[in-house]
Short mmCIF file of C-alpha atoms in Angstrom, two decimals:
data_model
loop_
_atom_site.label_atom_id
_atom_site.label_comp_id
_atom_site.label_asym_id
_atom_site.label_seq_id
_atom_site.Cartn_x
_atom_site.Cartn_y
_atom_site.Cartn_z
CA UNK A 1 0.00 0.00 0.00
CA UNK A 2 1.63 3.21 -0.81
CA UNK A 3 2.33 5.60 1.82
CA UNK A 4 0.29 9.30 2.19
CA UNK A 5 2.08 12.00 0.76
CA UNK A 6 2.93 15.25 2.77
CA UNK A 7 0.54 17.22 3.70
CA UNK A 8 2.21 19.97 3.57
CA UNK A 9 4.20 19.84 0.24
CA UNK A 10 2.89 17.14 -1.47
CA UNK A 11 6.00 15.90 -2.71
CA UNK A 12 7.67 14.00 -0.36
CA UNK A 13 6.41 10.79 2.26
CA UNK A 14 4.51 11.44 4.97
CA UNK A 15 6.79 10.07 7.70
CA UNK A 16 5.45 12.35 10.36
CA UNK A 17 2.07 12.01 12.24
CA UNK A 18 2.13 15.37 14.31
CA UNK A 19 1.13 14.82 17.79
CA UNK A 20 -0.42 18.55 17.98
CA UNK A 21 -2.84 18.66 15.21
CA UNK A 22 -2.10 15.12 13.76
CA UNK A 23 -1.05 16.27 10.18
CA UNK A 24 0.96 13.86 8.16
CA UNK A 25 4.28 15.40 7.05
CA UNK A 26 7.54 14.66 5.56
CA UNK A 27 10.94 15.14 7.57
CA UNK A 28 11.83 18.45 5.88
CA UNK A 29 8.14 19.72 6.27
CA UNK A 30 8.41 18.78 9.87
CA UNK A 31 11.79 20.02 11.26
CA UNK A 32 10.69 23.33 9.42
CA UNK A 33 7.45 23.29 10.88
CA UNK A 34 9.37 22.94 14.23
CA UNK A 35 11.42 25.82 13.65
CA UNK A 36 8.85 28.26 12.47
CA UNK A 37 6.57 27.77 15.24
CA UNK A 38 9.55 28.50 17.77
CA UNK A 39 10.21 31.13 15.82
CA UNK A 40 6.97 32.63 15.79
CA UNK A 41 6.60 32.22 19.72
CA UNK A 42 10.30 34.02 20.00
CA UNK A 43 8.78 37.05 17.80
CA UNK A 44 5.18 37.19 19.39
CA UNK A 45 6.45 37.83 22.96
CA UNK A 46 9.31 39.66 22.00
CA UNK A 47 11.55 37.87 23.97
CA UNK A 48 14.94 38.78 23.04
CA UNK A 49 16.42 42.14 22.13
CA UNK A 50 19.44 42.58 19.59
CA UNK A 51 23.11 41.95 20.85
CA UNK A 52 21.90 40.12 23.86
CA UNK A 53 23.88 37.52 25.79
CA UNK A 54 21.37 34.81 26.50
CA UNK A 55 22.50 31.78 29.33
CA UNK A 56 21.01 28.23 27.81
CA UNK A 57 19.93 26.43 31.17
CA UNK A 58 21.79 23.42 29.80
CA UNK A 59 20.94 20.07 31.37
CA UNK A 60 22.01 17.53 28.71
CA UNK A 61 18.35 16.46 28.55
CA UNK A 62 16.48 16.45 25.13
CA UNK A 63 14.66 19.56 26.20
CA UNK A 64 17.99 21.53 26.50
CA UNK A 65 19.53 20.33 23.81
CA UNK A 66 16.95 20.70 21.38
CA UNK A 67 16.34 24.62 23.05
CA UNK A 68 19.98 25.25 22.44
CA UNK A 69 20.23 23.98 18.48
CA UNK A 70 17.06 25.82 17.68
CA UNK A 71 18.25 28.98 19.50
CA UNK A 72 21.50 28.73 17.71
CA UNK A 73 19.63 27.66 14.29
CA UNK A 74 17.01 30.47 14.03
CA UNK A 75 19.96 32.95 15.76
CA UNK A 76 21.91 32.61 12.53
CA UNK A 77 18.62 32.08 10.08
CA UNK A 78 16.80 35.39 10.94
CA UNK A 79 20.17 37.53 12.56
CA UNK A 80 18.48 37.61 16.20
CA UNK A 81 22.39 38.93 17.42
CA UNK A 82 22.50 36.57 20.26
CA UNK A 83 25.30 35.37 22.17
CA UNK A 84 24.43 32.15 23.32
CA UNK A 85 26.35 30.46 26.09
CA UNK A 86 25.31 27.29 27.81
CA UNK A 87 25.01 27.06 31.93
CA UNK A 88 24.60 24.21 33.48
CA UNK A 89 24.66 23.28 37.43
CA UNK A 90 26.04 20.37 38.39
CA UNK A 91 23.52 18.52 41.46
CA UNK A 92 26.29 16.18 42.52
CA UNK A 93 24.05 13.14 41.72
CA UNK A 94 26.44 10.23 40.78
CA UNK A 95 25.52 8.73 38.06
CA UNK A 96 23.60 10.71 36.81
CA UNK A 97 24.51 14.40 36.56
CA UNK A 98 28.67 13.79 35.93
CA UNK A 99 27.08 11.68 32.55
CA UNK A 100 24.94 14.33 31.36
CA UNK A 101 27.66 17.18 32.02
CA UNK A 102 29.80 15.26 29.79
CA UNK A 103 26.78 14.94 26.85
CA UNK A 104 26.61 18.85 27.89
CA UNK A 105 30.42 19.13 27.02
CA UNK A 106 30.26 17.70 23.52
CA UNK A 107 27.38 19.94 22.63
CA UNK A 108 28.97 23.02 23.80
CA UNK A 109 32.15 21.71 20.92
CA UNK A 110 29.03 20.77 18.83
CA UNK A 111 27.53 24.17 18.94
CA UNK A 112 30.22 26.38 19.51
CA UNK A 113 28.87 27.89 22.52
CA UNK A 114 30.68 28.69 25.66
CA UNK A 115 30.17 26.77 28.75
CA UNK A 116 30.04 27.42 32.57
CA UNK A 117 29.32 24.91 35.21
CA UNK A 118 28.15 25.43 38.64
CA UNK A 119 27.85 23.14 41.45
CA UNK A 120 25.53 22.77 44.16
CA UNK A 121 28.65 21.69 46.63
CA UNK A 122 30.74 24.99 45.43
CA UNK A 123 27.76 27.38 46.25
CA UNK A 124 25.62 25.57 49.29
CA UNK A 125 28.02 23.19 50.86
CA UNK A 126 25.66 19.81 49.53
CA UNK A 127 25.30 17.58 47.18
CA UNK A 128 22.37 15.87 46.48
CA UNK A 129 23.08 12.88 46.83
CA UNK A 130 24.50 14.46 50.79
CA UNK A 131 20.88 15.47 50.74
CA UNK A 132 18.79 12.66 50.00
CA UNK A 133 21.06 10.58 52.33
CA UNK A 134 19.93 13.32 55.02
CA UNK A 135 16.24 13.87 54.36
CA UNK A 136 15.23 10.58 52.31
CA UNK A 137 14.08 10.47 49.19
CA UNK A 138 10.83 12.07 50.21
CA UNK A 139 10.25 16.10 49.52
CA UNK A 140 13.73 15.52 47.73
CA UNK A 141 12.86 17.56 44.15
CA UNK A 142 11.78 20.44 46.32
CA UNK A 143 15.18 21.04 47.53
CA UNK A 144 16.54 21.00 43.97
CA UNK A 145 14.22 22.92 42.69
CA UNK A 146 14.86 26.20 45.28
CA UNK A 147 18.98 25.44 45.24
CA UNK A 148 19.03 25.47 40.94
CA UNK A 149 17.07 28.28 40.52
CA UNK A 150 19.41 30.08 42.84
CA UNK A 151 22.20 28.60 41.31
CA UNK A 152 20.81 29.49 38.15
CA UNK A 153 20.85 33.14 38.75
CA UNK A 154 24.53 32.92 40.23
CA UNK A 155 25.73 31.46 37.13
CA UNK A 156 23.98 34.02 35.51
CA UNK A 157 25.63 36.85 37.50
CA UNK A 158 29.08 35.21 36.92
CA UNK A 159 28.95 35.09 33.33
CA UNK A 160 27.78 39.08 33.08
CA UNK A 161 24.10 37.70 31.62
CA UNK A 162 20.61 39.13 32.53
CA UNK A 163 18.36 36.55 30.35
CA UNK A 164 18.41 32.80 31.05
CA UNK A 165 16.29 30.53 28.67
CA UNK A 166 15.11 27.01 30.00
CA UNK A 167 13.53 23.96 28.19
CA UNK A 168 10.21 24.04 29.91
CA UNK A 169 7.96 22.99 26.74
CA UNK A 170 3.95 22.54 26.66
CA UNK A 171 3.62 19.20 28.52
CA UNK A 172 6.00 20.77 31.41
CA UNK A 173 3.46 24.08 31.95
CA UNK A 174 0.21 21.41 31.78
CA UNK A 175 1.28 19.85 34.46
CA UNK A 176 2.38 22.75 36.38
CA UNK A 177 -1.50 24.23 35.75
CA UNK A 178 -2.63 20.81 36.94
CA UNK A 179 -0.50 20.53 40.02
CA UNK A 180 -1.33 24.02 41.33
CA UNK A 181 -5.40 23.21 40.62
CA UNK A 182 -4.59 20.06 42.73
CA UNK A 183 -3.45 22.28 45.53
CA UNK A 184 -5.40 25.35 44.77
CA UNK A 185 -2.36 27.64 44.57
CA UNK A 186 -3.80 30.42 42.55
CA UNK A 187 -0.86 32.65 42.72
CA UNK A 188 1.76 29.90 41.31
CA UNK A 189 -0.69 29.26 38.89
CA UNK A 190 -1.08 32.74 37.56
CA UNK A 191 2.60 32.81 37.98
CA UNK A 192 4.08 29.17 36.15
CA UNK A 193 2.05 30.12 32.88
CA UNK A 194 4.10 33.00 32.07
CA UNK A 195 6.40 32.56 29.59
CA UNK A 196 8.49 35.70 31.14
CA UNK A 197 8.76 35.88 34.41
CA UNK A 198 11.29 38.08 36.50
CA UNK A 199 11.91 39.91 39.75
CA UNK A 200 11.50 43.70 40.67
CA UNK A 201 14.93 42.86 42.65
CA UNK A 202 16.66 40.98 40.31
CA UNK A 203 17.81 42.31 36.63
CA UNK A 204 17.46 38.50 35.38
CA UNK A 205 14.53 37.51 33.52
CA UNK A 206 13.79 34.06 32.76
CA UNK A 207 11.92 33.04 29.47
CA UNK A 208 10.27 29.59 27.86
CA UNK A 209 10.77 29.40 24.20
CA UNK A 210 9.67 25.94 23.65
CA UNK A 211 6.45 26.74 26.36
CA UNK A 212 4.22 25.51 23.30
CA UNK A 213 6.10 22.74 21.56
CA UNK A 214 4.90 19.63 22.50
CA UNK A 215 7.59 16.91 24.52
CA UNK A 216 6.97 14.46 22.01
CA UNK A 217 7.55 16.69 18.99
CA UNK A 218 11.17 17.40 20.60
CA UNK A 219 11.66 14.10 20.57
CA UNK A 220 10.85 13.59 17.16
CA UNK A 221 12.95 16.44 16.11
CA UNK A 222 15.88 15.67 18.36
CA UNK A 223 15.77 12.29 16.83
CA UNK A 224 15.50 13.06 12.77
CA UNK A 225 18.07 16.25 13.61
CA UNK A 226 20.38 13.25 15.09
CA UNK A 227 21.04 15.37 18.24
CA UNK A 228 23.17 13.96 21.02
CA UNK A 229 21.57 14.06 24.34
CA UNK A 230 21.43 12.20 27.61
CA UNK A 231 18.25 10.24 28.02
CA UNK A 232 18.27 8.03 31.19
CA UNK A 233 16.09 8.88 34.48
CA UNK A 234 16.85 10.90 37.32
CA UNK A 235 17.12 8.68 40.35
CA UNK A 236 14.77 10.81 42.58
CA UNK A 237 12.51 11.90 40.71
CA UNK A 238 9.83 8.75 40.65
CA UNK A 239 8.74 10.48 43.85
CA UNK A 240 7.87 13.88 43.14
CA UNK A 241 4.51 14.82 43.00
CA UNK A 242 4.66 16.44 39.36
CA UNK A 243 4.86 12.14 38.37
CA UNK A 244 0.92 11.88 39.33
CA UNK A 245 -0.09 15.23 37.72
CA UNK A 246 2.34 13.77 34.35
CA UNK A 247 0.50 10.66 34.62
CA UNK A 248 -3.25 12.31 33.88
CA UNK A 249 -1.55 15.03 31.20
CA UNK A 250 -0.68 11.78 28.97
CA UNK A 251 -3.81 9.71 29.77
CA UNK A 252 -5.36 13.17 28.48
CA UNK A 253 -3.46 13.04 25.37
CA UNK A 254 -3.90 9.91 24.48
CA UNK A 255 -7.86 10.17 24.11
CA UNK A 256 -7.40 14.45 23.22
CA UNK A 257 -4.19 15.19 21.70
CA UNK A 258 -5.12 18.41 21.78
CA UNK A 259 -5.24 18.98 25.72
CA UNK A 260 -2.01 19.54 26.64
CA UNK A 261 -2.38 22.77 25.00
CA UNK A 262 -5.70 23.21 25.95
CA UNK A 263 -4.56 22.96 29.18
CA UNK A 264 -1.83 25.36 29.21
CA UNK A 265 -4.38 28.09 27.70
CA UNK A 266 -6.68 27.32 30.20
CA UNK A 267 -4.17 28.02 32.72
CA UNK A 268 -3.73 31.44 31.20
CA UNK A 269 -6.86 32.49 31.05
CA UNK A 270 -7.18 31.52 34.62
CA UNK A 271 -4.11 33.27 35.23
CA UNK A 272 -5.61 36.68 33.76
CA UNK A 273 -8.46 36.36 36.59
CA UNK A 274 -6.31 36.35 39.28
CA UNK A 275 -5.66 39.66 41.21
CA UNK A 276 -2.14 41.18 41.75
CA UNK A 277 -3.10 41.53 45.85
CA UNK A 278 -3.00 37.47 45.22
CA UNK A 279 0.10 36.62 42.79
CA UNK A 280 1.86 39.15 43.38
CA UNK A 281 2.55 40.09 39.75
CA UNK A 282 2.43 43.37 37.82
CA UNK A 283 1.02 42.81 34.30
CA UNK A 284 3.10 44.04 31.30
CA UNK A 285 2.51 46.54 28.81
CA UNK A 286 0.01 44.38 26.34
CA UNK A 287 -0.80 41.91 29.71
CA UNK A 288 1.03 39.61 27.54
CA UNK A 289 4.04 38.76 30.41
CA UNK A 290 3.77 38.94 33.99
CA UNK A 291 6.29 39.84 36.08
CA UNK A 292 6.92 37.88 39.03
CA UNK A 293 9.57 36.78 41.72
CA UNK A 294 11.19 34.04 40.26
CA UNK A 295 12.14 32.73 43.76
CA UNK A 296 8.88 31.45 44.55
CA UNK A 297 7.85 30.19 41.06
CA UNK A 298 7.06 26.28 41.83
CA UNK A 299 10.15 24.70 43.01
CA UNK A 300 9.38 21.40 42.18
CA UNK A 301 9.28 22.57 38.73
CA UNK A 302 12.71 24.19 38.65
CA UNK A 303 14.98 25.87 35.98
CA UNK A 304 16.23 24.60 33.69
CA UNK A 305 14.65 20.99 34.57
CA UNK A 306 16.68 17.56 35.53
CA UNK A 307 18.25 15.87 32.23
CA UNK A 308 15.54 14.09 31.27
CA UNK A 309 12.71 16.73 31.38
CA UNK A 310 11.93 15.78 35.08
CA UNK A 311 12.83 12.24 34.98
CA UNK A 312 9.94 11.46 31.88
CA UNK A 313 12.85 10.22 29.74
CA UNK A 314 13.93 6.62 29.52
CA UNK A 315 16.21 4.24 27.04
CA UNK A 316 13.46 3.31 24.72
CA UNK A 317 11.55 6.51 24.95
CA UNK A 318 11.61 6.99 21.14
CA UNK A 319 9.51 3.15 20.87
CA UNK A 320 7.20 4.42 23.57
CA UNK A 321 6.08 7.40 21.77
CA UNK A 322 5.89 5.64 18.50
CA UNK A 323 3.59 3.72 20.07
CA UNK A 324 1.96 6.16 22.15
CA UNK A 325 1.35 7.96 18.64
CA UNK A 326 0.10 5.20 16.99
CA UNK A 327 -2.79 5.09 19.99
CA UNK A 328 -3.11 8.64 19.08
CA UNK A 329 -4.33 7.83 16.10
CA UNK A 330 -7.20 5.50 16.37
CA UNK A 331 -8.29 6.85 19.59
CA UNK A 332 -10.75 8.81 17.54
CA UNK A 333 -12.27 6.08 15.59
CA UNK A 334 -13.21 4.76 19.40
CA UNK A 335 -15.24 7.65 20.96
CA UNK A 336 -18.86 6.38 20.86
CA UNK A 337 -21.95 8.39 21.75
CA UNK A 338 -23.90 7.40 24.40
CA UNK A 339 -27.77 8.09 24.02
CA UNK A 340 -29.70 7.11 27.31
CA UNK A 341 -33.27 5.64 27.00
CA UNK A 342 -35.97 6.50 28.95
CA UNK A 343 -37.17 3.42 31.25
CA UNK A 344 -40.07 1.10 30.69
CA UNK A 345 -43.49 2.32 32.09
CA UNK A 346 -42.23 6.23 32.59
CA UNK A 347 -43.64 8.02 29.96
CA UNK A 348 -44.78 11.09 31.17
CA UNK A 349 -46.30 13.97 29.60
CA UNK A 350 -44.28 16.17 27.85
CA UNK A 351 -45.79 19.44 29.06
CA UNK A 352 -45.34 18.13 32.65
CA UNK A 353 -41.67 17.12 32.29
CA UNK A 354 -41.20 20.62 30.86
CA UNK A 355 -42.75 22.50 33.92
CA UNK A 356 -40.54 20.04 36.26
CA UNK A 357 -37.27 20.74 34.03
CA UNK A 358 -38.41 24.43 34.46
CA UNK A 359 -38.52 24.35 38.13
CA UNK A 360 -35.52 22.45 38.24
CA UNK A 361 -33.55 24.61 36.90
CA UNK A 362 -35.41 27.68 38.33
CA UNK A 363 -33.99 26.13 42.16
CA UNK A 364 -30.62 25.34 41.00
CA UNK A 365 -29.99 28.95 39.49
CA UNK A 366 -31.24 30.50 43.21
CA UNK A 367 -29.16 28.11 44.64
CA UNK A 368 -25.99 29.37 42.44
CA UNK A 369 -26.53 32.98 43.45
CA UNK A 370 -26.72 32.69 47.21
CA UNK A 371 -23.14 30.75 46.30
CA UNK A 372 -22.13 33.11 44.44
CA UNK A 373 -23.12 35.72 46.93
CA UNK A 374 -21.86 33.92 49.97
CA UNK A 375 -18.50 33.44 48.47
CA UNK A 376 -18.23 37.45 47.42
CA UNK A 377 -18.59 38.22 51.02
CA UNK A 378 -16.03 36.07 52.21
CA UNK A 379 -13.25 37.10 49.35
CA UNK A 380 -14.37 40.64 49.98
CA UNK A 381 -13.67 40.41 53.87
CA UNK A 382 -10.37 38.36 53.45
CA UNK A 383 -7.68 40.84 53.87
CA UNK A 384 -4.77 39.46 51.14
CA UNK A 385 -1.54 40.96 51.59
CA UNK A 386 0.71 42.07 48.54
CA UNK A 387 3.98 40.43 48.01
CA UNK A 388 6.61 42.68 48.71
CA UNK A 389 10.30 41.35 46.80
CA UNK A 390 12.55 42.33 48.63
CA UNK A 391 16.53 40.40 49.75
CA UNK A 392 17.24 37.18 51.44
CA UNK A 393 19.44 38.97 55.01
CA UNK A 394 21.64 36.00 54.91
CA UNK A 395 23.15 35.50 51.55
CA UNK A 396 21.16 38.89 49.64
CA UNK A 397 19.06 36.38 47.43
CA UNK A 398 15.75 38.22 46.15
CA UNK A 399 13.18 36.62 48.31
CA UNK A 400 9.71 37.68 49.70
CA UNK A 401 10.72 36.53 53.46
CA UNK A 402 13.49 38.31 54.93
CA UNK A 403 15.19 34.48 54.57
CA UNK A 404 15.00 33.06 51.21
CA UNK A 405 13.48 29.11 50.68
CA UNK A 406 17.23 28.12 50.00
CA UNK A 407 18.84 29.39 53.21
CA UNK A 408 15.68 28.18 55.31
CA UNK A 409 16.51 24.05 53.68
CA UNK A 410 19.74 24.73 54.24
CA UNK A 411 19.51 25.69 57.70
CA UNK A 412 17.63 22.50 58.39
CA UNK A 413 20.37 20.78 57.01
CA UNK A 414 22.97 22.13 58.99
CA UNK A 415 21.16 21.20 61.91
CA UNK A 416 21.27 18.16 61.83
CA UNK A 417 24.71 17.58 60.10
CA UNK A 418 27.11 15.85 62.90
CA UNK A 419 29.88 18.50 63.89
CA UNK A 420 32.35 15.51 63.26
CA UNK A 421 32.84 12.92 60.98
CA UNK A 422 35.20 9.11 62.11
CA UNK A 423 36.49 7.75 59.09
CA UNK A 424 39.16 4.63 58.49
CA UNK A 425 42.82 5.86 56.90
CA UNK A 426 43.43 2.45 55.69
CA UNK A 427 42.39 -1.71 56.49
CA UNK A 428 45.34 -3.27 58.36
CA UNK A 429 44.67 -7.03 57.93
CA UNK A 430 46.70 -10.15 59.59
CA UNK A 431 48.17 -13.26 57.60
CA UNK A 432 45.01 -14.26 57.57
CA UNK A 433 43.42 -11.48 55.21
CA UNK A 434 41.18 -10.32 58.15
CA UNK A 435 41.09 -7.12 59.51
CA UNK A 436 42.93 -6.37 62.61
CA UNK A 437 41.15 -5.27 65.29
CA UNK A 438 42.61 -2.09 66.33
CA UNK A 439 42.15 0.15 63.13
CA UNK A 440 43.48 3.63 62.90
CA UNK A 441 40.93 6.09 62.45
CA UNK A 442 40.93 9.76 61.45
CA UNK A 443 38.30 12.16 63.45
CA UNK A 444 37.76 15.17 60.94
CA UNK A 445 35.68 18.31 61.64
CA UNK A 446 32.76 18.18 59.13
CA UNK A 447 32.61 22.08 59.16
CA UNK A 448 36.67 22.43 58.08
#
């Protein structure tokens, strides 16, 4: 059976089905597709100004990577004037993090970008693997969410840079939308669906070029662009809460490829009726881009995101989503309509059922506005106080407390880190290869 021809150009194969609007295209049609719509969002929001030095949050994940070619593709295409350098913060996760910093590496030779890495043990004293041996593996991606976003904007200050770009893509802000309904935290909600957010006390601005690119389509275009990234899971992040909210988003997709980004529109529009006494945020000239403090923008979300895009990625992602798209596909072709039947022996009059229907729905609209009335009174009496941005008194961190998120965790660390450590110079063993039993030990100050 021959195959469908592009959809788009008509020429070549269709190799392509699109998991945003499920068009049929050919590679070309599709990477340029890609690029356009990037391009597009980049232009709409105005997002970058000429002769700009821009910080890639650089994670070796497909998200990154994929942010970072297309950044440095459209740069030279349409003459943006951006110097491009990748950051990336090293978690001290072994295993993990020291592979993706070297996928990092070979992109930065790929793409002739400059490179600066930042670690969580040069700027807080931890790694987190120190951490999760400390606290457990439980509340674990909230602490790296509030240490790299801090260490985010210390990179940034180090390498003379005031805009930082991170792979956050469509799925990533669905999830966010969901995870803040789930908790009914209006003013992270009106917040995470910016695609610009920034602080009145910090010249950094963050942005989300890929905010409406779909994961899967990054996939596909990481893949057919043969881009090198670094694909395996974070070992933490099974337990975050964003896993449950991920888990819905896809089920979603699967029967509705088009919620993900009906989602994340929904989640702006909700984020337009929320007041500035509540988020915090001053709208923008347009209303297009809210400003907001970028400290307390949903930690478990975090810049720049782990190396797989939150721990979603695995080995045989790219067979997953083939299949996932092929489900996609026929999902449509099983929606039935469901017409209920009136039972045997109820046959009423029709101008009766009318009156009741009318009555009905006569009670249930009273009912709505004494709600609706009830609830103005209470919002009206609650007395919300305006967030006030202001500098972290221990380490000068913009923050809305007078201590910042990071130096609170890390203060509960510290607590409860011994003063002194015993550790074992070296095994002294007898003829017999077993260990002697007076060992030399070393006693160590933890703090020195």
């Amino acid at each position: 059976m021959p195959s469908a021809p592009c959809q788009r150009c008509s020429k070549g194969r269709a190799v392509i089905l699109r998991p945003k609007d499920q068009s049929k295209l050919c590679k070309t049609c599709f990477l340029e597709a890609f690029e356009i719509e990037i391009h597009h969002t980049i232009t709409s929001h105005n997002l970058f100004r000429r002769d700009e030095r821009v910080a890639v949050g650089a994670s070796g994940g497909k998200d990154s990577t994929v942010l970072a070619s297309v950044l440095k593709t459209l740069n030279e295409r349409y003459d943006y004037g951006l110097n491009l350098i990748l950051l990336s913060i090293d978690e001290g996760i072994t295993g993990y993090r020291d592979d993706s910093l070297e996928t990092v590496k070979r992109n930065s030779e790929q793409y002739q970008m400059e490179l600066c890495i930042l670690g969580y043990k040069e700027l807080y004293g931890w790694t987190m693997d120190e951490v999760v041996r400390q606290i457990g593996k439980k509340g674990n991606c909230t602490y790296c969410g509030v240490f790299r976003r801090q260490a985010l904007d210390r990179g940034a200050n180090r390498l003379g840079v005031n805009h930082v770009v991170t792979g956050h893509n469509a799925d990533d802000v669905a999830e966010t939308v969901l995870m803040n309904l789930l908790r009914g935290d209006l003013p992270r909600l009106s917040r995470a669906t910016s695609i610009v957010t920034e602080s009145q006390s910090s010249p950094i601005k963050r942005s989300k070029p890929l905010k409406y690119a779909y994961e899967k389509e990054i996939v596909l275009y990481a893949h057919h662009k043969k881009l090198e990234y670094f694909s395996t899971e974070c070992i933490y992040s099974p337990e975050a809460f964003r896993g449950s909210a991920r888990a819905l988003v896809k089920n979603l997709e699967k029967i509705r490829p088009s919620a993900i980004l009906d989602l994340v529109r929904s989640g702006e529009d909700m984020a337009k009726l929320v007041p500035e006494s509540v988020s915090g945020a001053n709208k923008r000239t347009g209303g297009k881009e809210a400003a907001a403090s970028a400290a307390d923008i949903d930690e478990e979300e975090g810049a720049g995101g782990c190396g797989s895009a939150h721990g979603r990625s695995s080995g045989g992602e790219m067979a997953a989503m083939e299949r996932l798209l092929n489900e996609n596909e026929r999902a449509e072709s099983h929606e039935i309509d469901l017409t209920a039947s009136k039972p045997n022996g109820q046959n009423h009059d029709r101008h009766h059922t009318t009156n009741d229907n009318h009555a009905s729905a006569s009670s249930i609209a009273n009912r709505v506005s004494e709600l609706s009335v009830r609830d103005n009174s209470v919002n009206t009496a609650k007395n919300l106080p305006k967030q006030q941005i202001g500098k972290c008194e221990r380490c000068g961190y913009m923050s809305s407390q007078k201590i910042c998120k990071a130096c609170a965790l890390l203060e509960g660390l510290n607590k409860n880190r011994p003063d002194r450590s015993i550790a074992v110079d070296q095994m002294c063993c007898d003829g017999d290869n077993q260990p002697a039993r007076n060992l030399p030990m070393a006693i160590s100050d933890s703090n020195g």
